[in-house]
mmCIF file of C-alpha atoms in Angstrom:
data_model
loop_
_atom_site.group_PDB
_atom_site.id
_atom_site.type_symbol
_atom_site.label_atom_id
_atom_site.label_comp_id
_atom_site.label_asym_id
_atom_site.label_seq_id
_atom_site.Cartn_x
_atom_site.Cartn_y
_atom_site.Cartn_z
ATOM 1 C CA MET A 1 -46.581 354.041 -18.070
ATOM 2 C CA THR A 2 -44.862 350.839 -17.174
ATOM 3 C CA LEU A 3 -46.087 349.210 -14.011
ATOM 4 C CA PRO A 4 -43.481 347.754 -11.599
ATOM 5 C CA ARG A 5 -43.146 344.076 -11.557
ATOM 6 C CA PRO A 6 -44.872 342.277 -8.682
ATOM 7 C CA PRO A 7 -42.451 341.166 -5.951
ATOM 8 C CA ARG A 8 -41.172 337.659 -6.333
ATOM 9 C CA ALA A 9 -41.333 335.182 -3.456
ATOM 10 C CA ARG A 10 -37.997 334.996 -1.662
ATOM 11 C CA THR A 11 -36.258 331.764 -2.423
ATOM 12 C CA ARG A 12 -35.075 329.825 0.654
ATOM 13 C CA THR A 13 -31.964 327.857 -0.160
ATOM 14 C CA ARG A 14 -30.321 325.095 1.871
ATOM 15 C CA GLY A 15 -27.686 327.635 2.937
ATOM 16 C CA THR A 16 -30.374 329.953 4.244
ATOM 17 C CA THR A 17 -31.912 327.141 6.316
ATOM 18 C CA VAL A 18 -28.558 326.190 7.786
ATOM 19 C CA LEU A 19 -27.876 329.834 8.676
ATOM 20 C CA LEU A 20 -31.236 330.152 10.420
ATOM 21 C CA VAL A 21 -30.631 326.952 12.397
ATOM 22 C CA VAL A 22 -27.186 328.147 13.426
ATOM 23 C CA CYS A 23 -28.567 331.503 14.530
ATOM 24 C CA ALA A 24 -31.286 329.779 16.533
ATOM 25 C CA LEU A 25 -28.709 327.587 18.231
ATOM 26 C CA VAL A 26 -26.515 330.569 19.031
ATOM 27 C CA VAL A 27 -29.455 332.404 20.558
ATOM 28 C CA SER A 28 -30.479 329.302 22.556
ATOM 29 C CA VAL A 29 -26.960 328.815 23.883
ATOM 30 C CA ALA A 30 -26.721 332.498 24.773
ATOM 31 C CA VAL A 31 -30.020 332.390 26.638
ATOM 32 C CA ALA A 32 -29.049 329.190 28.447
ATOM 33 C CA ALA A 33 -25.675 330.651 29.374
ATOM 34 C CA ALA A 34 -27.309 333.804 30.705
ATOM 35 C CA VAL A 35 -29.559 331.679 32.895
ATOM 36 C CA LEU A 36 -27.171 328.912 33.937
ATOM 37 C CA LEU A 37 -23.683 330.443 33.995
ATOM 38 C CA PRO A 38 -24.170 332.588 37.120
ATOM 39 C CA GLY A 39 -25.373 329.508 38.993
ATOM 40 C CA TYR A 40 -22.459 327.488 37.659
ATOM 41 C CA VAL A 41 -19.979 330.126 38.829
ATOM 42 C CA ARG A 42 -21.815 330.533 42.128
ATOM 43 C CA ASP A 43 -21.674 326.810 42.847
ATOM 44 C CA GLY A 44 -17.992 326.523 41.948
ATOM 45 C CA ALA A 45 -16.887 326.917 45.564
ATOM 46 C CA ARG A 46 -19.296 324.187 46.649
ATOM 47 C CA ARG A 47 -18.050 321.796 43.979
ATOM 48 C CA ASP A 48 -14.437 322.554 44.867
ATOM 49 C CA ALA A 49 -15.079 321.902 48.565
ATOM 50 C CA GLU A 50 -16.886 318.639 47.811
ATOM 51 C CA SER A 51 -14.133 317.363 45.512
ATOM 52 C CA THR A 52 -11.447 318.349 48.034
ATOM 53 C CA LEU A 53 -13.218 316.506 50.839
ATOM 54 C CA ARG A 54 -13.803 313.399 48.738
ATOM 55 C CA ALA A 55 -10.205 313.305 47.495
ATOM 56 C CA PHE A 56 -8.894 313.693 51.059
ATOM 57 C CA LEU A 57 -11.053 310.901 52.457
ATOM 58 C CA SER A 58 -10.335 308.534 49.582
ATOM 59 C CA ASP A 59 -6.570 309.004 49.865
ATOM 60 C CA ALA A 60 -6.593 308.828 53.676
ATOM 61 C CA ALA A 61 -8.649 305.627 53.730
ATOM 62 C CA ALA A 62 -6.293 304.049 51.177
ATOM 63 C CA LEU A 63 -3.155 305.214 53.046
ATOM 64 C CA ASP A 64 -2.202 307.160 49.924
ATOM 65 C CA ALA A 65 0.278 309.940 50.736
ATOM 66 C CA ASP A 66 -1.642 312.260 48.382
ATOM 67 C CA TRP A 67 -4.006 313.013 51.281
ATOM 68 C CA LYS A 68 -1.470 315.690 52.229
ATOM 69 C CA ASP A 69 -2.218 317.569 48.999
ATOM 70 C CA THR A 70 -5.733 318.366 50.202
ATOM 71 C CA ALA A 71 -4.867 318.832 53.910
ATOM 72 C CA SER A 72 -3.862 321.992 55.720
ATOM 73 C CA PRO A 73 -0.330 322.399 57.150
ATOM 74 C CA LEU A 74 -1.854 322.068 60.648
ATOM 75 C CA LEU A 75 -3.374 318.687 59.872
ATOM 76 C CA ARG A 76 -0.208 317.427 58.185
ATOM 77 C CA ALA A 77 1.812 318.437 61.253
ATOM 78 C CA VAL A 78 -0.228 316.349 63.686
ATOM 79 C CA VAL A 79 -0.130 313.245 61.499
ATOM 80 C CA PRO A 80 3.601 312.492 61.339
ATOM 81 C CA VAL A 81 3.286 309.059 59.722
ATOM 82 C CA GLY A 82 0.510 307.164 57.992
ATOM 83 C CA ALA A 83 -2.761 308.939 57.302
ATOM 84 C CA PRO A 84 -5.894 310.106 59.115
ATOM 85 C CA LEU A 85 -8.698 307.538 59.460
ATOM 86 C CA VAL A 86 -6.474 304.449 59.206
ATOM 87 C CA GLY A 87 -3.222 305.542 60.836
ATOM 88 C CA GLU A 88 0.226 304.021 60.425
ATOM 89 C CA ARG A 89 0.647 301.464 57.654
ATOM 90 C CA GLY A 90 2.420 298.735 59.650
ATOM 91 C CA THR A 91 -0.229 298.776 62.358
ATOM 92 C CA ALA A 92 -3.071 298.926 59.842
ATOM 93 C CA ASP A 93 -1.613 295.896 58.060
ATOM 94 C CA ALA A 94 -1.155 294.017 61.334
ATOM 95 C CA LEU A 95 -4.753 294.665 62.399
ATOM 96 C CA LYS A 96 -6.066 294.226 58.845
ATOM 97 C CA LEU A 97 -7.643 297.611 59.424
ATOM 98 C CA THR A 98 -9.664 299.185 56.610
ATOM 99 C CA ALA A 99 -12.036 302.137 56.508
ATOM 100 C CA ARG A 100 -14.984 303.129 54.343
ATOM 101 C CA TYR A 101 -16.806 306.450 54.541
ATOM 102 C CA GLU A 102 -20.094 308.116 53.712
ATOM 103 C CA ILE A 103 -20.265 311.904 53.360
ATOM 104 C CA GLY A 104 -23.211 313.975 54.535
ATOM 105 C CA GLU A 105 -24.234 317.412 53.266
ATOM 106 C CA LEU A 106 -21.680 320.216 53.362
ATOM 107 C CA THR A 107 -22.580 323.333 55.328
ATOM 108 C CA PHE A 108 -20.823 326.680 54.965
ATOM 109 C CA SER A 109 -20.019 329.383 57.499
ATOM 110 C CA GLY A 110 -21.198 332.458 55.584
ATOM 111 C CA ARG A 111 -24.527 333.650 54.280
ATOM 112 C CA SER A 112 -23.393 332.597 50.815
ATOM 113 C CA VAL A 113 -20.967 329.960 49.621
ATOM 114 C CA GLU A 114 -18.890 332.597 47.834
ATOM 115 C CA ARG A 115 -18.280 334.494 51.079
ATOM 116 C CA SER A 116 -17.555 331.420 53.229
ATOM 117 C CA ASP A 117 -14.075 330.510 54.411
ATOM 118 C CA THR A 118 -15.147 327.489 56.482
ATOM 119 C CA ALA A 119 -17.178 324.419 55.593
ATOM 120 C CA SER A 120 -17.973 321.182 57.369
ATOM 121 C CA ALA A 121 -19.694 317.866 56.754
ATOM 122 C CA LEU A 122 -20.656 314.892 58.873
ATOM 123 C CA VAL A 123 -18.803 311.801 57.716
ATOM 124 C CA THR A 124 -19.660 308.271 58.855
ATOM 125 C CA ILE A 125 -16.585 306.033 58.923
ATOM 126 C CA ASP A 126 -16.974 302.256 59.036
ATOM 127 C CA TYR A 127 -13.979 300.161 60.121
ATOM 128 C CA ARG A 128 -13.127 296.492 59.621
ATOM 129 C CA PHE A 129 -10.302 294.908 61.600
ATOM 130 C CA THR A 130 -8.868 291.716 63.058
ATOM 131 C CA ILE A 131 -7.699 291.641 66.684
ATOM 132 C CA ASP A 132 -6.661 288.503 68.549
ATOM 133 C CA GLY A 133 -7.768 286.429 65.587
ATOM 134 C CA ARG A 134 -11.296 287.809 65.611
ATOM 135 C CA ARG A 135 -12.798 289.859 62.792
ATOM 136 C CA GLY A 136 -14.717 292.899 63.953
ATOM 137 C CA ALA A 137 -16.350 296.129 62.847
ATOM 138 C CA SER A 138 -16.789 299.610 64.315
ATOM 139 C CA SER A 139 -18.230 302.880 63.097
ATOM 140 C CA ILE A 140 -18.145 306.507 64.117
ATOM 141 C CA GLN A 141 -19.386 309.875 62.928
ATOM 142 C CA GLN A 142 -16.823 312.623 62.552
ATOM 143 C CA LYS A 143 -17.270 316.253 61.623
ATOM 144 C CA VAL A 144 -14.696 317.073 58.954
ATOM 145 C CA TRP A 145 -13.712 320.742 58.617
ATOM 146 C CA LEU A 146 -12.413 322.588 55.574
ATOM 147 C CA THR A 147 -11.067 326.135 55.340
ATOM 148 C CA ARG A 148 -9.731 328.398 52.612
ATOM 149 C CA PRO A 149 -7.837 331.711 52.790
ATOM 150 C CA PHE A 150 -9.135 335.042 51.497
ATOM 151 C CA TYR A 151 -6.805 337.774 50.234
ATOM 152 C CA TYR A 152 -7.460 341.504 50.252
ATOM 153 C CA GLY A 153 -4.775 343.219 48.209
ATOM 154 C CA THR A 154 -1.836 341.547 49.967
ATOM 155 C CA ASP A 155 -0.139 338.156 50.006
ATOM 156 C CA GLU A 156 -1.194 337.653 53.619
ATOM 157 C CA PRO A 157 -4.023 335.087 53.962
ATOM 158 C CA GLN A 158 -6.923 336.373 56.035
ATOM 159 C CA GLN A 159 -10.335 335.386 57.248
ATOM 160 C CA VAL A 160 -13.271 336.387 55.094
ATOM 161 C CA ARG A 161 -14.586 339.955 55.326
ATOM 162 C CA PRO A 162 -18.269 339.604 54.476
ATOM 163 C CA LYS A 163 -18.725 343.205 53.258
ATOM 164 C CA ILE A 164 -15.543 343.455 51.151
ATOM 165 C CA ALA A 165 -14.886 341.649 47.883
ATOM 166 C CA PRO A 166 -11.571 339.726 48.012
ATOM 167 C CA THR A 167 -8.855 340.186 45.422
ATOM 168 C CA ALA A 168 -8.174 336.439 45.498
ATOM 169 C CA VAL A 169 -9.395 333.290 47.246
ATOM 170 C CA GLY A 170 -7.211 330.259 47.977
ATOM 171 C CA PRO A 171 -8.174 326.591 47.553
ATOM 172 C CA TRP A 172 -10.133 324.567 50.103
ATOM 173 C CA ARG A 173 -8.083 322.375 52.440
ATOM 174 C CA VAL A 174 -9.167 319.854 55.093
ATOM 175 C CA THR A 175 -8.217 321.305 58.475
ATOM 176 C CA GLY A 176 -9.309 318.711 61.008
ATOM 177 C CA LEU A 177 -11.721 316.092 62.306
ATOM 178 C CA THR A 178 -13.790 316.508 65.457
ATOM 179 C CA ALA A 179 -16.621 314.802 67.278
ATOM 180 C CA PRO A 180 -20.050 316.038 66.098
ATOM 181 C CA GLY A 181 -21.728 318.731 68.150
ATOM 182 C CA THR A 182 -24.996 318.379 70.017
ATOM 183 C CA GLY A 183 -26.903 319.854 67.094
ATOM 184 C CA ASP A 184 -25.427 317.473 64.530
ATOM 185 C CA GLY A 185 -27.631 314.473 65.294
ATOM 186 C CA SER A 186 -26.446 311.157 66.668
ATOM 187 C CA ALA A 187 -22.787 311.129 67.682
ATOM 188 C CA ALA A 188 -22.647 307.680 69.218
ATOM 189 C CA ALA A 189 -19.890 305.367 68.084
ATOM 190 C CA ALA A 190 -20.511 301.683 67.599
ATOM 191 C CA ALA A 191 -17.635 299.824 69.233
ATOM 192 C CA GLY A 192 -16.973 296.466 67.645
ATOM 193 C CA LEU A 193 -14.786 295.126 70.468
ATOM 194 C CA THR A 194 -15.978 293.747 73.788
ATOM 195 C CA SER A 195 -14.071 293.375 77.031
ATOM 196 C CA ASP A 196 -14.592 292.513 80.671
ATOM 197 C CA ALA A 197 -15.452 295.486 82.873
ATOM 198 C CA ARG A 198 -12.608 296.665 85.146
ATOM 199 C CA ASP A 199 -12.292 298.953 88.135
ATOM 200 C CA ALA A 200 -9.731 300.994 86.169
ATOM 201 C CA ASP A 201 -12.293 301.859 83.500
ATOM 202 C CA ASP A 202 -13.275 304.936 85.521
ATOM 203 C CA LEU A 203 -9.672 305.851 86.352
ATOM 204 C CA ALA A 204 -7.161 305.006 83.638
ATOM 205 C CA CYS A 205 -9.115 303.328 80.871
ATOM 206 C CA TYR A 206 -11.822 305.837 80.017
ATOM 207 C CA SER A 207 -9.899 307.594 77.220
ATOM 208 C CA ALA A 208 -6.883 307.044 74.998
ATOM 209 C CA ASP A 209 -4.768 309.733 76.645
ATOM 210 C CA THR A 210 -5.348 308.426 80.178
ATOM 211 C CA ALA A 211 -4.397 304.907 79.086
ATOM 212 C CA LEU A 212 -1.214 306.262 77.507
ATOM 213 C CA GLU A 213 -0.377 308.273 80.604
ATOM 214 C CA GLN A 214 -0.688 305.216 82.864
ATOM 215 C CA ILE A 215 1.535 302.926 80.796
ATOM 216 C CA ALA A 216 4.121 305.698 80.350
ATOM 217 C CA ASP A 217 4.232 306.320 84.112
ATOM 218 C CA SER A 218 4.696 302.602 84.755
ATOM 219 C CA ALA A 219 7.552 302.441 82.251
ATOM 220 C CA ARG A 220 9.379 305.505 83.584
ATOM 221 C CA VAL A 221 8.704 305.253 87.320
ATOM 222 C CA ASP A 222 8.529 301.494 87.915
ATOM 223 C CA GLY A 223 10.646 300.325 84.998
ATOM 224 C CA ARG A 224 8.057 297.794 83.862
ATOM 225 C CA LEU A 225 5.507 297.539 81.112
ATOM 226 C CA ALA A 226 2.195 297.449 82.961
ATOM 227 C CA SER A 227 -1.288 298.740 82.308
ATOM 228 C CA ASP A 228 -4.830 298.086 83.493
ATOM 229 C CA CYS A 229 -5.967 298.718 79.926
ATOM 230 C CA PHE A 230 -4.370 295.878 77.950
ATOM 231 C CA LEU A 231 -6.833 293.874 75.878
ATOM 232 C CA GLY A 232 -6.312 290.182 76.575
ATOM 233 C CA ALA A 233 -3.470 289.133 78.860
ATOM 234 C CA ALA A 234 -2.831 291.479 81.788
ATOM 235 C CA ASP A 235 0.900 291.592 81.029
ATOM 236 C CA GLY A 236 0.305 292.898 77.515
ATOM 237 C CA ALA A 237 1.499 289.720 75.815
ATOM 238 C CA ASP A 238 -1.445 289.789 73.411
ATOM 239 C CA ALA A 239 -0.776 293.415 72.465
ATOM 240 C CA LEU A 240 2.993 293.400 71.999
ATOM 241 C CA ALA A 241 4.268 292.567 68.535
ATOM 242 C CA SER A 242 6.259 289.373 68.236
ATOM 243 C CA GLY A 243 9.992 289.961 68.736
ATOM 244 C CA LEU A 244 9.564 293.439 70.219
ATOM 245 C CA ASP A 245 12.430 294.436 72.547
ATOM 246 C CA ALA A 246 10.550 295.298 75.755
ATOM 247 C CA ASN A 247 13.598 296.925 77.405
ATOM 248 C CA ALA A 248 14.121 299.255 74.460
ATOM 249 C CA LEU A 249 10.425 300.121 74.538
ATOM 250 C CA LEU A 250 10.586 300.946 78.260
ATOM 251 C CA GLU A 251 13.456 303.350 77.683
ATOM 252 C CA ALA A 252 11.631 305.051 74.818
ATOM 253 C CA PHE A 253 8.542 306.182 76.743
ATOM 254 C CA PRO A 254 8.534 309.948 77.316
ATOM 255 C CA ALA A 255 7.069 311.722 80.326
ATOM 256 C CA ILE A 256 3.337 312.004 79.668
ATOM 257 C CA ASP A 257 1.032 314.486 81.328
ATOM 258 C CA ARG A 258 -2.387 314.495 79.713
ATOM 259 C CA THR A 259 -3.049 317.993 81.147
ATOM 260 C CA ASP A 260 -0.031 319.288 79.215
ATOM 261 C CA ALA A 261 -0.672 319.138 75.478
ATOM 262 C CA ALA A 262 3.024 319.663 74.743
ATOM 263 C CA SER A 263 3.876 316.338 76.409
ATOM 264 C CA MET A 264 1.431 314.322 74.334
ATOM 265 C CA PRO A 265 2.711 312.599 71.200
ATOM 266 C CA PRO A 266 0.865 313.550 68.003
ATOM 267 C CA GLU A 267 -2.297 311.547 67.480
ATOM 268 C CA LEU A 268 -2.318 309.684 64.191
ATOM 269 C CA THR A 269 -5.879 308.664 63.447
ATOM 270 C CA ARG A 270 -7.790 311.704 64.689
ATOM 271 C CA VAL A 271 -7.084 315.309 65.580
ATOM 272 C CA ASP A 272 -9.814 315.784 68.151
ATOM 273 C CA THR A 273 -10.157 313.809 71.382
ATOM 274 C CA ASN A 274 -13.451 313.411 73.181
ATOM 275 C CA ALA A 275 -12.632 311.862 76.531
ATOM 276 C CA PHE A 276 -16.046 312.036 78.182
ATOM 277 C CA GLY A 277 -18.449 311.972 75.234
ATOM 278 C CA ALA A 278 -19.907 308.925 73.562
ATOM 279 C CA ALA A 279 -18.044 309.419 70.297
ATOM 280 C CA ARG A 280 -14.798 307.665 71.116
ATOM 281 C CA ALA A 281 -12.673 306.929 68.083
ATOM 282 C CA PRO A 282 -12.635 303.201 67.319
ATOM 283 C CA PHE A 283 -8.849 303.429 67.037
ATOM 284 C CA THR A 284 -6.362 305.997 68.298
ATOM 285 C CA GLU A 285 -2.627 305.721 67.711
ATOM 286 C CA PHE A 286 0.284 307.376 69.493
ATOM 287 C CA LEU A 287 3.813 307.565 68.132
ATOM 288 C CA ILE A 288 6.418 306.901 70.821
ATOM 289 C CA ALA A 289 9.961 308.205 70.268
ATOM 290 C CA ASP A 290 9.311 308.216 66.518
ATOM 291 C CA ARG A 291 9.795 304.439 66.667
ATOM 292 C CA TYR A 292 6.864 302.654 68.303
ATOM 293 C CA VAL A 293 3.152 302.883 67.526
ATOM 294 C CA LEU A 294 0.778 302.292 70.433
ATOM 295 C CA THR A 295 -2.810 301.626 69.369
ATOM 296 C CA VAL A 296 -5.806 302.111 71.654
ATOM 297 C CA ALA A 297 -9.280 300.821 70.723
ATOM 298 C CA ALA A 298 -12.727 301.681 72.055
ATOM 299 C CA VAL A 299 -14.555 298.733 73.610
ATOM 300 C CA THR A 300 -17.965 297.914 75.021
ATOM 301 C CA THR A 301 -17.672 296.273 78.431
ATOM 302 C CA ASP A 302 -19.750 293.295 79.495
ATOM 303 C CA ASP A 303 -21.759 295.507 81.860
ATOM 304 C CA GLY A 304 -22.816 297.749 78.990
ATOM 305 C CA GLY A 305 -20.261 300.492 79.647
ATOM 306 C CA GLN A 306 -17.589 301.980 77.418
ATOM 307 C CA ALA A 307 -13.842 302.041 77.879
ATOM 308 C CA VAL A 308 -10.590 301.799 75.943
ATOM 309 C CA ARG A 309 -8.021 299.021 75.629
ATOM 310 C CA ILE A 310 -4.445 298.930 74.375
ATOM 311 C CA VAL A 311 -4.592 296.462 71.487
ATOM 312 C CA SER A 312 -1.199 296.847 69.806
ATOM 313 C CA ILE A 313 2.351 298.074 70.428
ATOM 314 C CA ARG A 314 4.786 297.593 67.571
ATOM 315 C CA GLU A 315 7.659 299.262 65.784
ATOM 316 C CA LYS A 316 6.698 301.816 63.163
ATOM 317 C CA GLY A 317 6.327 300.190 59.780
ATOM 318 C CA ALA A 318 6.395 296.629 61.136
ATOM 319 C CA GLY A 319 3.339 294.598 60.161
ATOM 320 C CA ARG A 320 2.493 291.031 61.026
#
């Protein structure tokens, strides 16, 4: 009887080693994907919101028209020229106005990022400017809001339905800027301009819209350019651009009623106004008759109070 041959040791070739290494890598990648991919997909909405916000702020601060690509139709409608944060280009150039920003943590409206249609972040904006030959700086915190549409079997955008999975979700867009709420930490603005205190600070010069209303009333009713809120000379000589036709400006002022939102020109640098709170925007611009840009700045008065002053009136697009 012939005995079977003893088994030979299996020979491991270079090809076998390579195959084993490849298999190990495939398994490792598969395991890593199983662990990491759900988190990557889950965090996609957060990354998209963050990149949208950063792109919007970068373009707006640089007066790049691409800010409109990441803004909602509502926000684009209330900023007819220029860009949020810095405003109209001619005025920004004249004031040597620049803005830098720092973004805080994004928060989302829903229990999960995937089922959120609203997000917001506190953004600190630091301004540099030159007014009346003096270089200055101001800063403010703003709450920047983003929204995105959810779709449920139709082409009609809707708000999120937390218990129903959407058929599609639209991209994030920046919807607006507001003053921070009471639960958002410090909302105080640092005004970089100083001014003498005036009796009108409690009447006409406590907010941008009241200052605009007063100068518009003077132009239409009295036929003269007068305001208690001019920075510098009382007749506005320091605020008016060189060569500006004062008579044409007087005729251009519309009827302003700050209690009637429809009578107010669109605000260029911010969407939200905060007349009585501490977070006054360092600069607020109003477009008059689609021709003139009136710029109001927040100031600290010499008695420690806060007020606003008209610092510039010039034709749209005209720098200095």
